[in-house]
């Protein structure tokens, strides 16, 4: 494997981790917004 292929693979791994972290943050924010909306609707 060449150095270029290695760095590309490392970049892909980092991007995958960032994407998973971003998805987690997005899901958490969505959940918080949904819960606050329900709480506001019933108060």
Short mmCIF file of N, CA and C in Angstrom, two decimals:
data_model
loop_
_atom_site.label_atom_id
_atom_site.label_comp_id
_atom_site.label_asym_id
_atom_site.label_seq_id
_atom_site.Cartn_x
_atom_site.Cartn_y
_atom_site.Cartn_z
N UNK A 1 0.85 -1.19 0.00
CA UNK A 1 0.00 0.00 0.00
C UNK A 1 0.89 1.25 0.00
N UNK A 2 0.59 2.20 -0.86
CA UNK A 2 1.38 3.42 -0.93
C UNK A 2 0.99 4.38 0.18
N UNK A 3 1.81 5.40 0.35
CA UNK A 3 1.56 6.40 1.40
C UNK A 3 0.26 7.15 1.11
N UNK A 4 0.02 7.45 -0.16
CA UNK A 4 -1.20 8.18 -0.55
C UNK A 4 -2.46 7.38 -0.20
N UNK A 5 -2.44 6.09 -0.47
CA UNK A 5 -3.59 5.24 -0.15
C UNK A 5 -3.81 5.18 1.36
N UNK A 6 -2.70 5.14 2.11
CA UNK A 6 -2.80 5.09 3.57
C UNK A 6 -3.45 6.35 4.11
N UNK A 7 -2.98 7.51 3.65
CA UNK A 7 -3.53 8.77 4.15
C UNK A 7 -4.99 8.92 3.75
N UNK A 8 -5.34 8.45 2.56
CA UNK A 8 -6.73 8.51 2.11
C UNK A 8 -7.60 7.64 3.01
N UNK A 9 -7.10 6.47 3.36
CA UNK A 9 -7.83 5.56 4.24
C UNK A 9 -8.01 6.18 5.63
N UNK A 10 -6.95 6.82 6.13
CA UNK A 10 -7.03 7.48 7.44
C UNK A 10 -8.05 8.61 7.41
N UNK A 11 -8.05 9.37 6.32
CA UNK A 11 -9.02 10.46 6.18
C UNK A 11 -10.44 9.91 6.16
N UNK A 12 -10.65 8.81 5.47
CA UNK A 12 -11.97 8.18 5.41
C UNK A 12 -12.42 7.74 6.80
N UNK A 13 -11.50 7.16 7.58
CA UNK A 13 -11.83 6.72 8.94
C UNK A 13 -12.22 7.91 9.81
N UNK A 14 -11.46 9.00 9.70
CA UNK A 14 -11.75 10.20 10.49
C UNK A 14 -13.11 10.77 10.09
N UNK A 15 -13.38 10.80 8.78
CA UNK A 15 -14.66 11.32 8.30
C UNK A 15 -15.83 10.47 8.81
N UNK A 16 -15.64 9.15 8.81
CA UNK A 16 -16.69 8.26 9.31
C UNK A 16 -16.98 8.53 10.78
N UNK A 17 -15.91 8.71 11.57
CA UNK A 17 -16.08 8.99 13.00
C UNK A 17 -16.80 10.32 13.19
N UNK A 18 -16.37 11.35 12.44
CA UNK A 18 -17.01 12.67 12.52
C UNK A 18 -18.47 12.58 12.14
N UNK A 19 -18.78 11.80 11.10
CA UNK A 19 -20.16 11.67 10.64
C UNK A 19 -21.03 10.99 11.70
N UNK A 20 -20.49 9.95 12.32
CA UNK A 20 -21.24 9.26 13.38
C UNK A 20 -21.48 10.19 14.56
N UNK A 21 -20.45 10.97 14.92
CA UNK A 21 -20.58 11.93 16.03
C UNK A 21 -21.62 12.99 15.67
N UNK A 22 -21.59 13.46 14.44
CA UNK A 22 -22.56 14.46 13.98
C UNK A 22 -23.98 13.92 14.01
N UNK A 23 -24.15 12.68 13.61
CA UNK A 23 -25.47 12.04 13.64
C UNK A 23 -25.99 11.95 15.07
N UNK A 24 -25.08 11.61 16.00
CA UNK A 24 -25.45 11.49 17.41
C UNK A 24 -25.91 12.84 17.96
N UNK A 25 -25.15 13.88 17.65
CA UNK A 25 -25.48 15.24 18.10
C UNK A 25 -26.82 15.66 17.52
N UNK A 26 -27.03 15.39 16.22
CA UNK A 26 -28.27 15.76 15.54
C UNK A 26 -29.46 15.04 16.18
N UNK A 27 -29.30 13.75 16.46
CA UNK A 27 -30.38 12.97 17.07
C UNK A 27 -30.69 13.48 18.47
N UNK A 28 -29.66 13.84 19.23
CA UNK A 28 -29.85 14.35 20.59
C UNK A 28 -30.60 15.69 20.54
N UNK A 29 -30.18 16.58 19.65
CA UNK A 29 -30.85 17.88 19.52
C UNK A 29 -32.31 17.71 19.11
N UNK A 30 -32.55 16.80 18.17
CA UNK A 30 -33.90 16.54 17.70
C UNK A 30 -34.77 16.03 18.84
N UNK A 31 -34.21 15.12 19.64
CA UNK A 31 -34.93 14.57 20.78
C UNK A 31 -35.27 15.64 21.80
N UNK A 32 -34.31 16.50 22.10
CA UNK A 32 -34.53 17.58 23.07
C UNK A 32 -35.61 18.53 22.56
N UNK A 33 -35.55 18.88 21.29
CA UNK A 33 -36.56 19.77 20.71
C UNK A 33 -37.95 19.14 20.77
N UNK A 34 -38.02 17.86 20.46
CA UNK A 34 -39.30 17.15 20.47
C UNK A 34 -39.89 17.12 21.88
N UNK A 35 -39.05 16.80 22.85
CA UNK A 35 -39.51 16.74 24.24
C UNK A 35 -39.97 18.11 24.72
N UNK A 36 -39.19 19.16 24.40
CA UNK A 36 -39.57 20.50 24.84
C UNK A 36 -40.88 20.94 24.18
N UNK A 37 -41.08 20.54 22.95
CA UNK A 37 -42.32 20.87 22.24
C UNK A 37 -43.52 20.21 22.92
N UNK A 38 -43.38 18.93 23.28
CA UNK A 38 -44.44 18.19 23.96
C UNK A 38 -44.73 18.81 25.33
N UNK A 39 -43.68 19.15 26.06
CA UNK A 39 -43.84 19.76 27.39
C UNK A 39 -44.56 21.10 27.26
N UNK A 40 -44.18 21.90 26.28
CA UNK A 40 -44.83 23.21 26.08
C UNK A 40 -46.29 23.04 25.68
N UNK A 41 -46.59 22.01 24.91
CA UNK A 41 -47.96 21.80 24.44
C UNK A 41 -48.89 21.42 25.59
N UNK A 42 -48.37 20.70 26.59
CA UNK A 42 -49.21 20.23 27.68
C UNK A 42 -49.14 21.09 28.95
N UNK A 43 -48.40 22.20 28.88
CA UNK A 43 -48.32 23.05 30.07
C UNK A 43 -49.11 24.34 29.89
#
